PDB file of N, CA and C in Angstrom:
ATOM      1  N   MET A 999      -3.176 -10.232  -9.372  1.00 80.00           N
ATOM      2  CA  MET A 999      -2.762 -10.932  -7.806  1.00 80.00           C
ATOM      3  C   MET A 999      -0.945 -10.070  -7.575  1.00 80.00           C
ATOM      4  N   PRO A1000      -1.217 -10.193  -6.247  1.00 89.00           N
ATOM      5  CA  PRO A1000      -0.129  -9.628  -5.173  1.00 89.00           C
ATOM      6  C   PRO A1000       1.685 -10.544  -5.169  1.00 89.00           C
ATOM      7  N   LEU A1001       2.019  -9.278  -5.481  1.00 92.00           N
ATOM      8  CA  LEU A1001       3.318 -10.042  -5.677  1.00 92.00           C
ATOM      9  C   LEU A1001       4.050 -10.637  -4.045  1.00 92.00           C
ATOM     10  N   MET A1002       3.414  -9.517  -2.912  1.00 93.00           N
ATOM     11  CA  MET A1002       3.611  -9.530  -1.526  1.00 93.00           C
ATOM     12  C   MET A1002       2.926  -9.158  -0.938  1.00 93.00           C
ATOM     13  N   THR A1003       2.475  -9.662   0.397  1.00 93.00           N
ATOM     14  CA  THR A1003       1.443  -9.285   1.235  1.00 93.00           C
ATOM     15  C   THR A1003       2.247  -8.606   2.701  1.00 93.00           C
ATOM     16  N   CYS A1004       2.040  -7.601   2.857  1.00 92.00           N
ATOM     17  CA  CYS A1004       2.471  -7.293   4.276  1.00 92.00           C
ATOM     18  C   CYS A1004       1.653  -6.947   5.407  1.00 92.00           C
ATOM     19  N   ARG A1005       2.012  -7.299   6.738  1.00 87.00           N
ATOM     20  CA  ARG A1005       1.489  -6.506   7.964  1.00 87.00           C
ATOM     21  C   ARG A1005       1.889  -5.137   8.268  1.00 87.00           C
ATOM     22  N   HIS A1006       3.024  -4.956   7.781  1.00 87.00           N
ATOM     23  CA  HIS A1006       3.880  -3.140   7.755  1.00 87.00           C
ATOM     24  C   HIS A1006       2.887  -2.248   6.760  1.00 87.00           C
ATOM     25  N   CYS A1007       2.529  -1.008   7.133  1.00 85.00           N
ATOM     26  CA  CYS A1007       1.709  -0.734   6.383  1.00 85.00           C
ATOM     27  C   CYS A1007       2.032   0.999   5.973  1.00 85.00           C
ATOM     28  N   ILE A1008       2.087   0.791   4.988  1.00 88.00           N
ATOM     29  CA  ILE A1008       2.770   2.594   4.631  1.00 88.00           C
ATOM     30  C   ILE A1008       1.642   3.174   5.005  1.00 88.00           C
ATOM     31  N   ARG A1009       0.922   3.906   5.169  1.00 86.00           N
ATOM     32  CA  ARG A1009      -0.208   4.054   5.623  1.00 86.00           C
ATOM     33  C   ARG A1009       0.027   4.598   7.258  1.00 86.00           C
ATOM     34  N   HIS A1010      -0.263   3.711   8.312  1.00 85.00           N
ATOM     35  CA  HIS A1010       0.160   3.740   9.112  1.00 85.00           C
ATOM     36  C   HIS A1010       1.220   4.124   9.871  1.00 85.00           C
ATOM     37  N   ALA A1011       2.730   4.190   8.933  1.00 87.00           N
ATOM     38  CA  ALA A1011       3.840   4.935   9.373  1.00 87.00           C
ATOM     39  C   ALA A1011       3.886   6.523   8.273  1.00 87.00           C
ATOM     40  N   LEU A1012       3.038   6.815   7.723  1.00 84.00           N
ATOM     41  CA  LEU A1012       2.698   8.487   7.762  1.00 84.00           C
ATOM     42  C   LEU A1012       1.809   8.942   8.644  1.00 84.00           C
ATOM     43  N   GLY A1013       1.146   7.991   9.111  1.00 83.00           N
ATOM     44  CA  GLY A1013      -0.171   8.165  10.410  1.00 83.00           C
ATOM     45  C   GLY A1013      -0.726   8.748   9.588  1.00 83.00           C
ATOM     46  N   TRP A1014      -1.404   8.073   8.477  1.00 83.00           N
ATOM     47  CA  TRP A1014      -2.665   7.762   7.671  1.00 83.00           C
ATOM     48  C   TRP A1014      -3.541   7.007   8.055  1.00 83.00           C
ATOM     49  N   CYS A1015      -3.070   6.107   8.723  1.00 84.00           N
ATOM     50  CA  CYS A1015      -4.346   4.534   9.236  1.00 84.00           C
ATOM     51  C   CYS A1015      -5.398   5.245   9.392  1.00 84.00           C
ATOM     52  N   VAL A1016      -5.878   4.367   8.707  1.00 82.00           N
ATOM     53  CA  VAL A1016      -8.085   5.069   8.362  1.00 82.00           C
ATOM     54  C   VAL A1016      -8.267   4.414   9.420  1.00 82.00           C
ATOM     55  N   LYS A1017      -7.987   3.618   9.919  1.00 81.00           N
ATOM     56  CA  LYS A1017      -9.069   2.833  11.949  1.00 81.00           C
ATOM     57  C   LYS A1017      -9.079   4.342  12.923  1.00 81.00           C
ATOM     58  N   LYS A1018      -7.341   4.221  12.927  1.00 79.00           N
ATOM     59  CA  LYS A1018      -7.039   5.425  14.108  1.00 79.00           C
ATOM     60  C   LYS A1018      -7.408   6.771  13.089  1.00 79.00           C
ATOM     61  N   LYS A1019      -7.566   7.007  11.940  1.00 71.00           N
ATOM     62  CA  LYS A1019      -8.189   8.772  11.350  1.00 71.00           C
ATOM     63  C   LYS A1019      -9.005   8.626   9.799  1.00 71.00           C
ATOM     64  N   PRO A1020      -9.889   8.187  10.504  1.00 66.00           N
ATOM     65  CA  PRO A1020     -10.597   7.569   8.896  1.00 66.00           C
ATOM     66  C   PRO A1020     -10.595   8.778   8.068  1.00 66.00           C
ATOM     67  N   ALA A1021     -11.004  10.223   8.065  1.00 59.00           N
ATOM     68  CA  ALA A1021     -11.177  10.810   7.598  1.00 59.00           C
ATOM     69  C   ALA A1021      -9.716  11.138   6.221  1.00 59.00           C
ATOM     70  N   HIS A1022      -9.063  10.715   6.643  1.00 60.00           N
ATOM     71  CA  HIS A1022      -7.621  10.671   5.503  1.00 60.00           C
ATOM     72  C   HIS A1022      -7.735   9.364   4.842  1.00 60.00           C
ATOM     73  N   ALA A1023      -8.049   9.444   3.478  1.00 58.00           N
ATOM     74  CA  ALA A1023      -7.771   8.283   2.719  1.00 58.00           C
ATOM     75  C   ALA A1023      -6.969   8.674   1.538  1.00 58.00           C
ATOM     76  N   ALA A1024      -5.245   8.290   1.504  1.00 60.00           N
ATOM     77  CA  ALA A1024      -4.933   8.082   0.054  1.00 60.00           C
ATOM     78  C   ALA A1024      -4.856   6.939  -0.434  1.00 60.00           C
ATOM     79  N   ASP A1025      -4.892   6.734  -1.550  1.00 65.00           N
ATOM     80  CA  ASP A1025      -5.919   5.390  -1.596  1.00 65.00           C
ATOM     81  C   ASP A1025      -4.398   4.666  -3.391  1.00 65.00           C
ATOM     82  N   LYS A1026      -3.929   6.490  -3.707  1.00 82.00           N
ATOM     83  CA  LYS A1026      -3.113   6.148  -4.793  1.00 82.00           C
ATOM     84  C   LYS A1026      -1.417   6.031  -4.501  1.00 82.00           C
ATOM     85  N   LEU A1027      -1.748   5.345  -2.849  1.00 89.00           N
ATOM     86  CA  LEU A1027       0.125   5.012  -2.953  1.00 89.00           C
ATOM     87  C   LEU A1027       0.959   4.287  -3.840  1.00 89.00           C
ATOM     88  N   ALA A1028       1.843   4.045  -3.707  1.00 91.00           N
ATOM     89  CA  ALA A1028       2.765   3.322  -4.440  1.00 91.00           C
ATOM     90  C   ALA A1028       4.804   3.154  -4.420  1.00 91.00           C
ATOM     91  N   LEU A1029       4.955   2.297  -4.698  1.00 92.00           N
ATOM     92  CA  LEU A1029       6.563   2.048  -4.113  1.00 92.00           C
ATOM     93  C   LEU A1029       6.896   2.676  -5.367  1.00 92.00           C
ATOM     94  N   ARG A1030       8.016   3.209  -5.706  1.00 93.00           N
ATOM     95  CA  ARG A1030       8.407   3.655  -6.885  1.00 93.00           C
ATOM     96  C   ARG A1030       9.994   3.348  -7.268  1.00 93.00           C
ATOM     97  N   LEU A1031      10.829   2.509  -7.637  1.00 94.00           N
ATOM     98  CA  LEU A1031      12.545   1.886  -8.028  1.00 94.00           C
ATOM     99  C   LEU A1031      13.494   3.206  -8.682  1.00 94.00           C
ATOM    100  N   PRO A1032      14.727   3.381  -8.077  1.00 95.00           N
ATOM    101  CA  PRO A1032      15.289   4.474  -8.602  1.00 95.00           C
ATOM    102  C   PRO A1032      15.352   4.009 -10.516  1.00 95.00           C
ATOM    103  N   ASP A1033      14.582   2.637 -11.224  1.00 93.00           N
ATOM    104  CA  ASP A1033      15.360   2.212 -12.415  1.00 93.00           C
ATOM    105  C   ASP A1033      13.498   2.630 -12.790  1.00 93.00           C
ATOM    106  N   GLY A1034      12.736   3.575 -12.648  1.00 91.00           N
ATOM    107  CA  GLY A1034      11.301   3.715 -13.248  1.00 91.00           C
ATOM    108  C   GLY A1034       9.843   2.506 -12.971  1.00 91.00           C
ATOM    109  N   ARG A1035       9.801   1.439 -12.422  1.00 92.00           N
ATOM    110  CA  ARG A1035       9.016   0.732 -12.442  1.00 92.00           C
ATOM    111  C   ARG A1035       7.862   1.242 -11.197  1.00 92.00           C
ATOM    112  N   THR A1036       7.226   1.355 -10.898  1.00 93.00           N
ATOM    113  CA  THR A1036       6.606   1.849 -10.190  1.00 93.00           C
ATOM    114  C   THR A1036       5.236   0.124  -9.630  1.00 93.00           C
ATOM    115  N   PHE A1037       5.016   0.419  -8.249  1.00 94.00           N
ATOM    116  CA  PHE A1037       4.553  -1.067  -7.560  1.00 94.00           C
ATOM    117  C   PHE A1037       3.346  -0.177  -6.960  1.00 94.00           C
ATOM    118  N   PRO A1038       2.521  -0.607  -7.418  1.00 93.00           N
ATOM    119  CA  PRO A1038       1.214  -0.074  -6.594  1.00 93.00           C
ATOM    120  C   PRO A1038       0.250  -0.744  -5.778  1.00 93.00           C
ATOM    121  N   LEU A1039       0.414  -0.479  -4.853  1.00 92.00           N
ATOM    122  CA  LEU A1039      -0.081  -0.442  -2.930  1.00 92.00           C
ATOM    123  C   LEU A1039      -2.117  -0.750  -3.132  1.00 92.00           C
ATOM    124  N   LYS A1040      -2.555  -2.038  -2.100  1.00 91.00           N
ATOM    125  CA  LYS A1040      -4.073  -2.038  -2.386  1.00 91.00           C
ATOM    126  C   LYS A1040      -3.331  -2.261  -0.553  1.00 91.00           C
ATOM    127  N   PHE A1041      -4.714  -2.067   0.089  1.00 90.00           N
ATOM    128  CA  PHE A1041      -5.033  -1.625   1.551  1.00 90.00           C
ATOM    129  C   PHE A1041      -5.970  -3.328   1.823  1.00 90.00           C
ATOM    130  N   ASP A1042      -5.632  -3.338   2.586  1.00 88.00           N
ATOM    131  CA  ASP A1042      -6.694  -4.321   3.385  1.00 88.00           C
ATOM    132  C   ASP A1042      -6.853  -3.792   4.962  1.00 88.00           C
ATOM    133  N   CYS A1043      -7.111  -2.777   5.510  1.00 85.00           N
ATOM    134  CA  CYS A1043      -7.422  -1.974   6.449  1.00 85.00           C
ATOM    135  C   CYS A1043      -7.678  -2.853   7.682  1.00 85.00           C
ATOM    136  N   LYS A1044      -9.456  -3.676   7.013  1.00 87.00           N
ATOM    137  CA  LYS A1044      -9.858  -4.990   8.686  1.00 87.00           C
ATOM    138  C   LYS A1044      -9.409  -5.451   8.769  1.00 87.00           C
ATOM    139  N   HIS A1045      -8.244  -6.146   8.169  1.00 89.00           N
ATOM    140  CA  HIS A1045      -7.286  -7.509   8.858  1.00 89.00           C
ATOM    141  C   HIS A1045      -5.891  -6.168   8.763  1.00 89.00           C
ATOM    142  N   CYS A1046      -5.387  -5.125   8.397  1.00 88.00           N
ATOM    143  CA  CYS A1046      -4.533  -4.700   8.821  1.00 88.00           C
ATOM    144  C   CYS A1046      -2.919  -5.087   7.736  1.00 88.00           C
ATOM    145  N   GLU A1047      -3.376  -5.141   6.672  1.00 91.00           N
ATOM    146  CA  GLU A1047      -2.658  -5.634   5.655  1.00 91.00           C
ATOM    147  C   GLU A1047      -2.313  -5.076   4.455  1.00 91.00           C
ATOM    148  N   MET A1048      -0.842  -4.792   4.048  1.00 93.00           N
ATOM    149  CA  MET A1048      -1.232  -4.267   2.872  1.00 93.00           C
ATOM    150  C   MET A1048      -0.474  -5.209   1.749  1.00 93.00           C
ATOM    151  N   GLN A1049      -1.133  -4.488   0.074  1.00 95.00           N
ATOM    152  CA  GLN A1049      -0.584  -5.795  -0.609  1.00 95.00           C
ATOM    153  C   GLN A1049       0.353  -5.121  -2.002  1.00 95.00           C
ATOM    154  N   VAL A1050       1.509  -5.001  -2.187  1.00 95.00           N
ATOM    155  CA  VAL A1050       2.256  -5.006  -3.161  1.00 95.00           C
ATOM    156  C   VAL A1050       1.624  -5.654  -3.888  1.00 95.00           C
ATOM    157  N   LEU A1051       1.202  -4.660  -5.700  1.00 94.00           N
ATOM    158  CA  LEU A1051       0.858  -4.914  -6.991  1.00 94.00           C
ATOM    159  C   LEU A1051       1.721  -5.768  -7.946  1.00 94.00           C
ATOM    160  N   ARG A1052       1.657  -5.981  -8.827  1.00 93.00           N
ATOM    161  CA  ARG A1052       2.275  -6.312  -9.986  1.00 93.00           C
ATOM    162  C   ARG A1052       3.550  -4.518 -10.297  1.00 93.00           C
ATOM    163  N   PRO A1053       3.710  -4.168 -10.770  1.00 88.00           N
ATOM    164  CA  PRO A1053       4.614  -3.252 -10.815  1.00 88.00           C
ATOM    165  C   PRO A1053       3.819  -3.073 -12.755  1.00 88.00           C
ATOM    166  N   ARG A1054       3.335  -1.668 -12.758  1.00 70.00           N
ATOM    167  CA  ARG A1054       3.337  -0.587 -13.616  1.00 70.00           C
ATOM    168  C   ARG A1054       4.528  -0.597 -14.869  1.00 70.00           C
ATOM    169  N   LYS A1055       3.733  -0.518 -16.333  1.00 64.00           N
ATOM    170  CA  LYS A1055       5.168  -0.418 -17.406  1.00 64.00           C
ATOM    171  C   LYS A1055       4.647   1.238 -17.541  1.00 64.00           C
TER     172      LYS A1055
END
């Protein structure tokens, strides 16, 4: 269950958009906060959406 769905995509911001450059696919991206919580990211490239998932402990 995603915590947030957004149209801003980190892959796109890094120049790794699979729609524009299908050769690069970094599937293990995550957001990490200073307190150590890590939020895995899930990408729905067909709809140009990125989901932030529940933090890993």
